[in-house]
């Protein structure tokens, strides 16, 4: 399925909304926690069991992005968005059947496995196309789209909560909510499928740099370079540090101030979670756009270096000042979102646009790793500290020190990134032939 080539005069600003239609939909994944309590009550699940669909979804996101990246690059954004639509919506429909019949394994299969494939393919579907449309501002372009994934929960959380309130929180009510989600997201994502276009030429904007300027590296060669694995470490460390707070945000702020006169209510903790979602979303467009001005390496110095300082401030003074705790957490989550949005442009700078979508997909295995590592560090250590008789902020001191260490590791890895050796570049004649073939296929 080849996407239609943009007609003469087509505005490139119509492409980010196509990407947003997909990313705002699959960003629902961050709102899974809304369904956890009803599922636990209706199906008699533990907290660990109710988290399984989300965890499997994030693992499948990374794996499907890695293994499907080359297909996305080869078949184009319309094919990828269509696959994402089918898988993500089908995941909800299977989950609806699972809730209706009270077969939890169907919810895990639907939302986690099938829907997770939709997450991964949908996440990388617009990346290379946006970079080709915006060769002059790749950080901003990918930030706009990936911002949608971070902000999807801001829409999905209240919407899902309202549906559960209207339909009920028993198995039939949950099933109906899943059904509505699946159908509504299918319609919304189809707007992206219909709207997406590829540029007619490699220079869609007069005066912009060519998208084929500089080194061009295939996905197969990219994974053989130290640069790829250094960026894998950079992304994994940054995501681990951010998700460590995000996954346990509400109980964390409650614990931090439980032994003080500034105790945090359940509603205030929920407000804190919403604030972190806003930081995640804002960081994706704000910091990625900044990277176009100061460079990708410099912005990751900020994410990792300043992020370590923020963690140190929370560990040392967080329980004595609520504004300081909230501000530091806000900054860390903005770096978390910014790291996701900036990495495609960083890959483009190092490896070119030849197969940047496929390279990005392979790199997202770092997200799968961090999605397990971050919550495991924070939760396991907090449980052990509680068993040892500690409470309040003392539950998190050790895990925060570990996060600082991980961010330092990421900072060092970023410093070691150098231009890709010429032996990994695609020869110019092959590059020209491949580009000509791709353009003729699209036409």
PDB file of C-alpha atoms in Angstrom, residues 3-4 14 44-45 54 95 144 289 337 356 386 390 412:
ATOM      1  CA  UNK A   3       0.880   6.444   0.165  1.00  0.00           C
ATOM      2  CA  UNK A   4      -0.217   9.035  -2.376  1.00  0.00           C
ATOM      3  CA  UNK A  14      -1.039  18.833   6.958  1.00  0.00           C
ATOM      4  CA  UNK A  44     -10.738 -10.729  41.240  1.00  0.00           C
ATOM      5  CA  UNK A  45      -7.254  -9.757  40.045  1.00  0.00           C
ATOM      6  CA  UNK A  54       0.081  -2.654  29.979  1.00  0.00           C
ATOM      7  CA  UNK A  95     -10.402  -7.094  25.328  1.00  0.00           C
ATOM      8  CA  UNK A 144       4.807  17.447  17.328  1.00  0.00           C
ATOM      9  CA  UNK A 289      12.311  21.981  19.116  1.00  0.00           C
ATOM     10  CA  UNK A 337       9.195  13.111  27.027  1.00  0.00           C
ATOM     11  CA  UNK A 356      15.786   6.118   9.775  1.00  0.00           C
ATOM     12  CA  UNK A 386       9.294  -1.149  53.949  1.00  0.00           C
ATOM     13  CA  UNK A 390      11.480   2.266  56.909  1.00  0.00           C
ATOM     14  CA  UNK A 412      29.000   9.354  29.478  1.00  0.00           C
TER      15      UNK A 412
END
